[in-house]
Structures are given as structure tokens and as C-alpha cells.
mmCIF file of C-alpha atoms in Angstrom:
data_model
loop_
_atom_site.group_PDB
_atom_site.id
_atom_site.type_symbol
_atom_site.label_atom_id
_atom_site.label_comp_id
_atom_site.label_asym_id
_atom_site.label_seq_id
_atom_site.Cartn_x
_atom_site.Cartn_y
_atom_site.Cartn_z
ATOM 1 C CA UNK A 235 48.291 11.367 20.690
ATOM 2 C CA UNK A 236 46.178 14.150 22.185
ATOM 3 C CA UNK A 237 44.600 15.164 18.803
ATOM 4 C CA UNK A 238 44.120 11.212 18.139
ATOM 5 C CA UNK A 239 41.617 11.052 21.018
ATOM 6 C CA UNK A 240 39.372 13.793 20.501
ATOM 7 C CA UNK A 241 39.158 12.693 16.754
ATOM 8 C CA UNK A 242 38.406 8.769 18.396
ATOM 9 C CA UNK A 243 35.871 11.000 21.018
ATOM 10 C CA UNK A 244 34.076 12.849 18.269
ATOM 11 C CA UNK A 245 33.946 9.548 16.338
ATOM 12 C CA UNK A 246 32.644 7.805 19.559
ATOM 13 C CA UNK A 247 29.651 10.225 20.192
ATOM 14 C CA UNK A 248 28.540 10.436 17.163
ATOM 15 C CA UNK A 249 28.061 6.306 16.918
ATOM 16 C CA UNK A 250 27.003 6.156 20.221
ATOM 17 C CA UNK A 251 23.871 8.797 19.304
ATOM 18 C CA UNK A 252 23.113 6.868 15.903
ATOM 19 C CA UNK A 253 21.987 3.642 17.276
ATOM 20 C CA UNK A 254 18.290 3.223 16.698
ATOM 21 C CA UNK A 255 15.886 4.179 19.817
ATOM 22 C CA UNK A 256 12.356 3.377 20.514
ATOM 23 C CA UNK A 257 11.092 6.976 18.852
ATOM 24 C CA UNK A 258 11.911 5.393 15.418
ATOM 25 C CA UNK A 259 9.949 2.513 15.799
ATOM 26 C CA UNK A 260 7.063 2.922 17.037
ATOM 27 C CA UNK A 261 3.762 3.256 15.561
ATOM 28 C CA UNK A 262 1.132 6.157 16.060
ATOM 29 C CA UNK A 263 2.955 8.135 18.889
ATOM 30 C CA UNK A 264 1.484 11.299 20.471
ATOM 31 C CA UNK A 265 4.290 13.583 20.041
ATOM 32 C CA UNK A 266 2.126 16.727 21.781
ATOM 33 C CA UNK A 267 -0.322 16.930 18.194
ATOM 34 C CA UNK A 268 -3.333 15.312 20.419
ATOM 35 C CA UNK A 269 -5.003 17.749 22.480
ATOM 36 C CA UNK A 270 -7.670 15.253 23.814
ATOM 37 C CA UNK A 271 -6.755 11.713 25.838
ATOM 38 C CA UNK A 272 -9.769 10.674 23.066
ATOM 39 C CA UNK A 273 -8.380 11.174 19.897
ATOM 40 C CA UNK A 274 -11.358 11.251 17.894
ATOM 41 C CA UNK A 275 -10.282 9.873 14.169
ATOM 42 C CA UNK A 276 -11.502 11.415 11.286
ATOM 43 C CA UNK A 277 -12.283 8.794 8.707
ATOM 44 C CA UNK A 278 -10.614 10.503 5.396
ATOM 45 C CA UNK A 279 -10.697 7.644 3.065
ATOM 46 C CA UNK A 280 -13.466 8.507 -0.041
ATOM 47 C CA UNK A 281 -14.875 5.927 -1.979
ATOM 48 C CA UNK A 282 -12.384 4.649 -4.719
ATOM 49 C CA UNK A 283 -13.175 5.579 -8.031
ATOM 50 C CA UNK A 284 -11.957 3.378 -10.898
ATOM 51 C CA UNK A 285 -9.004 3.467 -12.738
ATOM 52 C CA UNK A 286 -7.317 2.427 -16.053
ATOM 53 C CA UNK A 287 -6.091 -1.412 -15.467
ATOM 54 C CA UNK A 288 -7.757 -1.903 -12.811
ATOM 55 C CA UNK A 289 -10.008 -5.562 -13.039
ATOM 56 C CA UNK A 290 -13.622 -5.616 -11.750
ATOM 57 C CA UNK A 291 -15.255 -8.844 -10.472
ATOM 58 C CA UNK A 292 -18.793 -8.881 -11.654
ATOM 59 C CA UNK A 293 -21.276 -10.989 -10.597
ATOM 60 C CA UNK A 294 -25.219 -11.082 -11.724
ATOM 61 C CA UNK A 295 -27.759 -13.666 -9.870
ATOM 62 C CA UNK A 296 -31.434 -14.187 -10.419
ATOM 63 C CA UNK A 297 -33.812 -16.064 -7.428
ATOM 64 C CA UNK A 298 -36.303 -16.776 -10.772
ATOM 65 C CA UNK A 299 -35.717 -19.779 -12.379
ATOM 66 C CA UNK A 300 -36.504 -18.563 -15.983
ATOM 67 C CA UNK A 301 -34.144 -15.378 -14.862
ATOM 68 C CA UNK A 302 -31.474 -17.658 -13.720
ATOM 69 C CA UNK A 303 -31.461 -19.070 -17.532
ATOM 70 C CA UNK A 304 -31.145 -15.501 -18.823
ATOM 71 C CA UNK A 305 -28.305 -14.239 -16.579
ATOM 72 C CA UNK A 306 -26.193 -17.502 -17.096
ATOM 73 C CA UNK A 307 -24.388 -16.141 -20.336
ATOM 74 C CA UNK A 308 -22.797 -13.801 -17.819
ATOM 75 C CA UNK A 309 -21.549 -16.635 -15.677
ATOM 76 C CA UNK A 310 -17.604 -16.046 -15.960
ATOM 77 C CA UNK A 311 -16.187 -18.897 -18.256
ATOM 78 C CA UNK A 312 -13.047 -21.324 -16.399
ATOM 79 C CA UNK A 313 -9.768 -20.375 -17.756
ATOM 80 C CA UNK A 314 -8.149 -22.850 -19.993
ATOM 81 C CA UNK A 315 -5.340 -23.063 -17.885
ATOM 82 C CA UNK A 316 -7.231 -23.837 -14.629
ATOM 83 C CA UNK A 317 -5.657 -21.509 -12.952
ATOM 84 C CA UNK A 318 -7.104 -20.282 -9.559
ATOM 85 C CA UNK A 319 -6.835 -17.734 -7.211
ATOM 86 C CA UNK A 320 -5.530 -14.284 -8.422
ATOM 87 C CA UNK A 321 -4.731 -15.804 -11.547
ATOM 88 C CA UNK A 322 -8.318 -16.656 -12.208
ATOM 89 C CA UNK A 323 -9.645 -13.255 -11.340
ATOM 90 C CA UNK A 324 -6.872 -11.914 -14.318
ATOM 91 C CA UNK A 325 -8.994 -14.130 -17.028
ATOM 92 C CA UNK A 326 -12.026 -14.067 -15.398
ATOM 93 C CA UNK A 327 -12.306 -10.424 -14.335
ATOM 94 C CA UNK A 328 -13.115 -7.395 -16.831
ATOM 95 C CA UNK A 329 -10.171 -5.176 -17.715
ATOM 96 C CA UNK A 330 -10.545 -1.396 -17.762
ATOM 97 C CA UNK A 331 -9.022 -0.428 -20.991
ATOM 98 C CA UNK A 332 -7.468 2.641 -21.645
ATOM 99 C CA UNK A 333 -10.250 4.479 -22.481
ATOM 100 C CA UNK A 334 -11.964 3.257 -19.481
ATOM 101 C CA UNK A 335 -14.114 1.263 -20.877
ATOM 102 C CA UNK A 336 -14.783 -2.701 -20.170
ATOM 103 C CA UNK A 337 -16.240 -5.614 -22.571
ATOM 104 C CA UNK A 338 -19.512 -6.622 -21.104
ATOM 105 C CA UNK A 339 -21.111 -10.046 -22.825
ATOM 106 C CA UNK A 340 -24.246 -8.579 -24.629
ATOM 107 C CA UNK A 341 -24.470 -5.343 -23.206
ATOM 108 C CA UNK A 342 -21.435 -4.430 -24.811
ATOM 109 C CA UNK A 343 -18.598 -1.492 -23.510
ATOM 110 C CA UNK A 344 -19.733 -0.184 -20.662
ATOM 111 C CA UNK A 345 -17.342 2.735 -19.460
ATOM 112 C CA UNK A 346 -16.180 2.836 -15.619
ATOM 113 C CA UNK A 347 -13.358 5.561 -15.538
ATOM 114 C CA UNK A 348 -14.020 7.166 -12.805
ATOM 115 C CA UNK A 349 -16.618 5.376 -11.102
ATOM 116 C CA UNK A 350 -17.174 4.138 -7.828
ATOM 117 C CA UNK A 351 -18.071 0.195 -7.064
ATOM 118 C CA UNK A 352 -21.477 1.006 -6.354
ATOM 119 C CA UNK A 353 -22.216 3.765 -9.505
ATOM 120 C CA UNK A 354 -20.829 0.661 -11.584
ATOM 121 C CA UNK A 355 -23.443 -1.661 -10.016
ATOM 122 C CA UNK A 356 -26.311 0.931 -11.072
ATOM 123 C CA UNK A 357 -24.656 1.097 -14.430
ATOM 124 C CA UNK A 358 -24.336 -2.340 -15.268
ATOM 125 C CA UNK A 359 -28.155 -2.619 -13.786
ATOM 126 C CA UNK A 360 -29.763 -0.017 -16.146
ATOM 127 C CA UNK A 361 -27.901 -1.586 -19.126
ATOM 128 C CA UNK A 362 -29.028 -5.075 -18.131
ATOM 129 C CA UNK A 363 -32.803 -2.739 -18.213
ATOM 130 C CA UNK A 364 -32.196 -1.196 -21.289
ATOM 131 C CA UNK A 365 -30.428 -3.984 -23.610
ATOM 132 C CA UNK A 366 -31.638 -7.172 -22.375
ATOM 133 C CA UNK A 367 -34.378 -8.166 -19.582
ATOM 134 C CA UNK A 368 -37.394 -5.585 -18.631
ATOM 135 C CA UNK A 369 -37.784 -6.415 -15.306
ATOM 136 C CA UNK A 370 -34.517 -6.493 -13.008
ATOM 137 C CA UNK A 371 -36.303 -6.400 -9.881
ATOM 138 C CA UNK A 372 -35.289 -9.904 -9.453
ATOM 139 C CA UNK A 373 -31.905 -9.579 -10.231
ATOM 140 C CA UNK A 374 -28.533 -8.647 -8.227
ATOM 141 C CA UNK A 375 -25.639 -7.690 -9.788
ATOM 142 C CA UNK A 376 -22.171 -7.264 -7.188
ATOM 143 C CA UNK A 377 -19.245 -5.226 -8.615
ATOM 144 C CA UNK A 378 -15.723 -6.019 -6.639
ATOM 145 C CA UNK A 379 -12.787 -4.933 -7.430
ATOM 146 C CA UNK A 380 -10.746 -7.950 -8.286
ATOM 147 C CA UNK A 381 -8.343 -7.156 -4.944
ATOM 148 C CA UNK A 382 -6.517 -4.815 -3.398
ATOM 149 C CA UNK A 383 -2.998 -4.962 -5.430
ATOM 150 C CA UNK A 384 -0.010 -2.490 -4.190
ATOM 151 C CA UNK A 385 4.029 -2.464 -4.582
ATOM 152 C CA UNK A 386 6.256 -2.615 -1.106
ATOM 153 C CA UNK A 387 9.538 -1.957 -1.707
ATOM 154 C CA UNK A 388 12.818 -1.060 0.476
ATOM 155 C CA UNK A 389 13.279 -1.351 4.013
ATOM 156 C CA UNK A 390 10.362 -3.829 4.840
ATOM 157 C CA UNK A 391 10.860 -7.566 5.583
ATOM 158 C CA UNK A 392 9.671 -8.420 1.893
ATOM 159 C CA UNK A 393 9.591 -6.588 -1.329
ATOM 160 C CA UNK A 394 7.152 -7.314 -3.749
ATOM 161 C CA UNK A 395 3.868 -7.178 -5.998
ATOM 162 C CA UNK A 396 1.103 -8.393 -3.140
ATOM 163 C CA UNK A 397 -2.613 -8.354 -3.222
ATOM 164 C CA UNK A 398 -5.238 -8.273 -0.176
ATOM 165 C CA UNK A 399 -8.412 -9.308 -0.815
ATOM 166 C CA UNK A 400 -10.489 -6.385 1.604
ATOM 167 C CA UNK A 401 -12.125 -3.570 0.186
ATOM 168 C CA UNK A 402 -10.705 -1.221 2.399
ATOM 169 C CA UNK A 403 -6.874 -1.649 3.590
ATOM 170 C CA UNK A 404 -4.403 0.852 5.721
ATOM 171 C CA UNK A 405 -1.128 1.501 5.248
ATOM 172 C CA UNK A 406 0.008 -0.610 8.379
ATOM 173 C CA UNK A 407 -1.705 -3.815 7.308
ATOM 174 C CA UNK A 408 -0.140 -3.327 3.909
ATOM 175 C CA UNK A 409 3.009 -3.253 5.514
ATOM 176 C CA UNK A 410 2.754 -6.046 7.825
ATOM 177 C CA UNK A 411 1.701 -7.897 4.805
ATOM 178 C CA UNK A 412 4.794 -7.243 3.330
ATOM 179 C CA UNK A 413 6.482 -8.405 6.812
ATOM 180 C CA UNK A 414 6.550 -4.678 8.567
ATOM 181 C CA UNK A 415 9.080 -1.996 8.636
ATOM 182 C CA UNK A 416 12.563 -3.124 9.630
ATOM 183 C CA UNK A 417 14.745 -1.577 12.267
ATOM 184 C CA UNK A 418 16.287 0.521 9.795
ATOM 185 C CA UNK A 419 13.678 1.806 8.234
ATOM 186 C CA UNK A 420 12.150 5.321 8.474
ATOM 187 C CA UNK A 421 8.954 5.710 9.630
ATOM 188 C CA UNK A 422 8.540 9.402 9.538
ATOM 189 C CA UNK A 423 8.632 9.533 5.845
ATOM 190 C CA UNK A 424 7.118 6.938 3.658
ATOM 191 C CA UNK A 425 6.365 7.500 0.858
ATOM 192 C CA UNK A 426 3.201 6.837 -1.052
ATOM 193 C CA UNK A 427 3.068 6.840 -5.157
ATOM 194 C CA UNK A 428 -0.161 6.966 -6.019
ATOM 195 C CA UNK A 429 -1.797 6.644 -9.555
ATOM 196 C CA UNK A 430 -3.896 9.214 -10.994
ATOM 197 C CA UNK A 431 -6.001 10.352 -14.151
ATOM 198 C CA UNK A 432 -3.706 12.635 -14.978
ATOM 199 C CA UNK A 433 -0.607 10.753 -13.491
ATOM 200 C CA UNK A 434 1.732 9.775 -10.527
ATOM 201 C CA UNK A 435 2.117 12.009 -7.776
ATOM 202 C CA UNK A 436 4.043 11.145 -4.093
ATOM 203 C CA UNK A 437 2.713 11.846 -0.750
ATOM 204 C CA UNK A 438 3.955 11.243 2.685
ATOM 205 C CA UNK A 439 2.811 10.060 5.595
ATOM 206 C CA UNK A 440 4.923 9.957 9.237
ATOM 207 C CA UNK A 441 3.680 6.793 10.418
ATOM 208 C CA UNK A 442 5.390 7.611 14.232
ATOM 209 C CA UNK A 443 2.692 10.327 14.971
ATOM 210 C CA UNK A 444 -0.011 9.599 15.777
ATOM 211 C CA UNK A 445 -2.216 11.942 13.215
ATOM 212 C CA UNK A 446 -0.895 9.618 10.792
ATOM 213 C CA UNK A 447 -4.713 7.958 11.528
ATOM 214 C CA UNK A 448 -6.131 11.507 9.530
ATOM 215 C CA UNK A 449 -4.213 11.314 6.703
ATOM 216 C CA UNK A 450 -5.763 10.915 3.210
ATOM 217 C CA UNK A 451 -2.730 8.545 2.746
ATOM 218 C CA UNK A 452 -3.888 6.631 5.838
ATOM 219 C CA UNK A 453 -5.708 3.997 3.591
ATOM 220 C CA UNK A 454 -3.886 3.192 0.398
ATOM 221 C CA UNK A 455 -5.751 2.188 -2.732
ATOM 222 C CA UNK A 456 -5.387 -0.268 -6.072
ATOM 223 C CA UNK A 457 -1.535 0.616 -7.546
ATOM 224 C CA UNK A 458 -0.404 2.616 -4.904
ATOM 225 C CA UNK A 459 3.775 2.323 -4.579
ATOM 226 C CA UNK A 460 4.813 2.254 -0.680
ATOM 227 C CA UNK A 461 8.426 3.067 -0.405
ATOM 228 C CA UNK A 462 10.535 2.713 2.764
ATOM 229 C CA UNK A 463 13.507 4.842 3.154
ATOM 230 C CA UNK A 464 16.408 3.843 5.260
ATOM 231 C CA UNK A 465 17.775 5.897 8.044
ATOM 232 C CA UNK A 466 20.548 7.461 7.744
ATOM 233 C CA UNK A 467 22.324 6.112 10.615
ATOM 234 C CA UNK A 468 22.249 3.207 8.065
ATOM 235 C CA UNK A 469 24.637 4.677 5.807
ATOM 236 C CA UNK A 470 27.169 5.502 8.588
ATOM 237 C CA UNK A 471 27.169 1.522 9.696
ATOM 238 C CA UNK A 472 25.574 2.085 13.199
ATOM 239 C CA UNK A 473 23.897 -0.840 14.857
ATOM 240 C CA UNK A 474 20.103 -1.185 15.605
ATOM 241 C CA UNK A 475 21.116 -1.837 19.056
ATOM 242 C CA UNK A 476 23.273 -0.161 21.540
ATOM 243 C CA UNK A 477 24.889 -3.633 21.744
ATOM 244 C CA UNK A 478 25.662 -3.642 18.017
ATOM 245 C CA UNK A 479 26.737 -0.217 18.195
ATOM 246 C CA UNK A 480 29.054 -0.591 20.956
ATOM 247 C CA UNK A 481 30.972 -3.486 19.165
ATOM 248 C CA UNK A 482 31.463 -1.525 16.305
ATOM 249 C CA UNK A 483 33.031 1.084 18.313
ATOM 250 C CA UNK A 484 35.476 -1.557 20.103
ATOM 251 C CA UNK A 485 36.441 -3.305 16.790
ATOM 252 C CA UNK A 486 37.199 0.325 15.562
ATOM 253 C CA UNK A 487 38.987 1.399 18.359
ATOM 254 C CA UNK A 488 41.132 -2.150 18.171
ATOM 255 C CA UNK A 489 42.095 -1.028 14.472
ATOM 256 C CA UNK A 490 42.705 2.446 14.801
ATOM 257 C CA UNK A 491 44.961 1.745 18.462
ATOM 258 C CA UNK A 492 46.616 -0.881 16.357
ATOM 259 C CA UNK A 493 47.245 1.315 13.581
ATOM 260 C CA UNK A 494 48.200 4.357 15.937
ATOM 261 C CA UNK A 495 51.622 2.122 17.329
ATOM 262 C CA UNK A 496 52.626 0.671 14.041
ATOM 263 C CA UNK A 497 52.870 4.044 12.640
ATOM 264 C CA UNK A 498 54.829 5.279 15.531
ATOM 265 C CA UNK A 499 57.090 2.003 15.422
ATOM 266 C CA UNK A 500 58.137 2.421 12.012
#
């Protein structure tokens, strides 16, 4: 009997000290990193340069009427299946291919690998100079990526493929997008995938400190993979409150007492 309650006491503390506190859920905490009450964020985000599969949204207007006659041809044409939305922007929008390179009406490929949003609008301006109209002065050309699309996947309220349509987006909104971090997820190690020339590599980011705002991680881009590990009071079936913890406990303790006398019955 004696050696059956220090294995039940053992078994006790160690449930009672799993159950999920505030430190694991809470966003951006100061956990003594901050030496100022100002925190004074470093913005570490570069400009986004583009990738293979990635889809651009370009757009080129003309004020001049004669101009806006010229530049029409490069007026997106509907998709057949009049399809809207995100769907349209997969017709509509040009393709990097995998040699970087996009189909431009008239001016031909035009290669982007590489390449910011803005050193693509210069590009596609000189090769509207060179191949088509002498004076551009009157015309603006916009280059978008065609949304923000990223992965979400374990413990967060909703899995999945999903697209934001911002040009700059942080790793929170991306996850409240996805409908946030559950209970039992970790926070102080997500991990990001993210997609580069040469391949994948993974990064991570403890999103319960509060330097989490200086990472380079801080503000995912186009294909990144977000994955949210459970904790590992998960895997020992501890509750996210001390409530749920606490009945666990009792309906153990119910079996193993009830176990305990029919053994000694017998």
C-alpha cells in the first residue's frame, strides 16, 4: 500500500505541473531580453525578391487617349471559366517559370528571378521603351504579387493553403488567419519552412518573447510553411486547464483505487 502511494504521488505531481499556464500562451513576453521600457523594434523584413511559381499581377495604364489604345493588348483577358477572386489572378496573372522567366504579350520573356516588385516595374518599363512605344512618360505600369499565399499546419484552429492579400504580413496575422495557436500548441518553437533559390531551409522563431518582433522570420513571405508543434504535456494527456487536469487525476485515482482492492480481494 505504502509503495502504491508514492507511485499515485509521483504520478500526481507530475500531472498537476503539466497543465498549461499563462507563460505558454502568451504573445511577445519580456522574459528579462528588453533592457529599455521602449523597446525600440528593428524592422528586419527586406524587400521580397521573386521566386520560381510565384504569379505577378501586372497592370499598365495610359492618361493619353491614343496611349490608352496602345496599352489595351495588355489588358488581362476574362477567364473562360469566369472564375473570380484568387482563381482569376491564377489565369490572369503571369507565372514565373522555372527559369524565372514570365510570358509578356509583345514584349516577350521577361526574366524576374530574383527581383524585387519595384526592379520588375523598371523592367517591364524599359522593355515597354525599347520594344514597343518611345515615349512612356505617360504610362504606369504596377507589379503586385498576385497575394500573399502560405501553408498553416498543426496545432492552429485551421490547417490549410490560405492567401492574404497585403504586401507585407507577420507571422501572428498569418496565424490568426488560420484561427491562432491552440492551447496546446508551442509557441516557443515554430517553425518556419521557407523556400529558397537553392532550396528549403527551417528557421524558428519563439513567438512568447518578446524579440520575436526582430526576427528575420518575424514577417513571413510567398510559400513559407508555418508549423505548430504540440506540447508535450499533450502527449502525456494533461488538460489545458487545472480543471481538466484535476479530473483526470480523480478518474485515475477512481481506477487505480478500484483496481488496488480487486487485486487484494482475489
Amino acid at each position: 500500500m505504502k509503495r502504491f502511494v508514492i507511485c499515485f504521488t509521483i504520478l500526481l505531481s507530475l500531472l498537476s505541473s503539466s497543465c498549461i499556464t499563462n507563460k505558454d500562451v502568451v504573445y511577445l513576453q519580456d522574459k528579462g531580453t528588453v533592457v529599455d521600457d521602449a523597446l525600440v523594434v528593428k524592422e528586419l523584413s527586406r524587400p521580397y525578391r521573386v521566386q520560381v511559381n510565384d504569379i505577378l499581377s501586372i497592370n499598365i495604364k495610359a492618361i493619353d487617349s491614343e496611349l490608352k489604345k496602345l496599352v489595351e493588348v495588355f489588358k488581362p483577358v476574362e477567364s473562360a471559366t469566369g472564375s473570380d477572386g484568387q482563381q482569376s489572378l491564377y489565369f490572369n496573372g503571369y507565372t514565373v517559370d522555372l527559369h524565372g522567366n514570365i510570358e509578356f504579350p509583345i514584349l516577350g520573356k521577361i526574366n524576374v528571378l530574383g527581383y524585387t516588385t519595384d526592379e520588375i516595374t523598371e523592367k517591364v518599363k524599359q522593355e515597354l521603351h525599347d520594344t514597343y512605344l518611345k515615349d512612356i512618360s505617360q504610362v504606369f505600369v504596377t507589379v503586385k504579387l498576385a497575394g500573399l499565399r502560405y501553408t498553416v499546419t498543426g496545432e492552429v484552429g485551421g490547417s490549410g493553403v490560405l492567401t492574404l492579400f497585403q504586401d507585407r504580413v507577420n507571422i501572428i496575422e498569418a496565424l490568426a488567419n488560420a484561427g491562432d495557436i491552440k492551447n496546446t500548441g508551442d509557441r516557443t518553437d515554430i517553425l518556419v519552412i521557407r523556400q529558397y533559390p537553392q532550396g528549403q531551409k527551417i528557421h524558428h522563431i519563439d513567438l512568447t518573447d518578446i524579440t520575436a518582433l526582430q526576427s528575420p522570420y518575424y514577417y513571413i513571405q510567398p510559400n513559407d510553411i508555418i508549423l505548430v508543434k504540440p506540447l508535450k504535456r499533450k502527449a502525456i494527456g494533461a488538460g489545458e486547464t487545472a480543471t481538466q487536469t484535476l479530473t483526470t487525476i480523480a478518474s485515475l485515482f477512481a481506477v487505480v483505487v478500484s483496481t488496488y482492492f480487486l487485486a487484494r480481494n482475489l
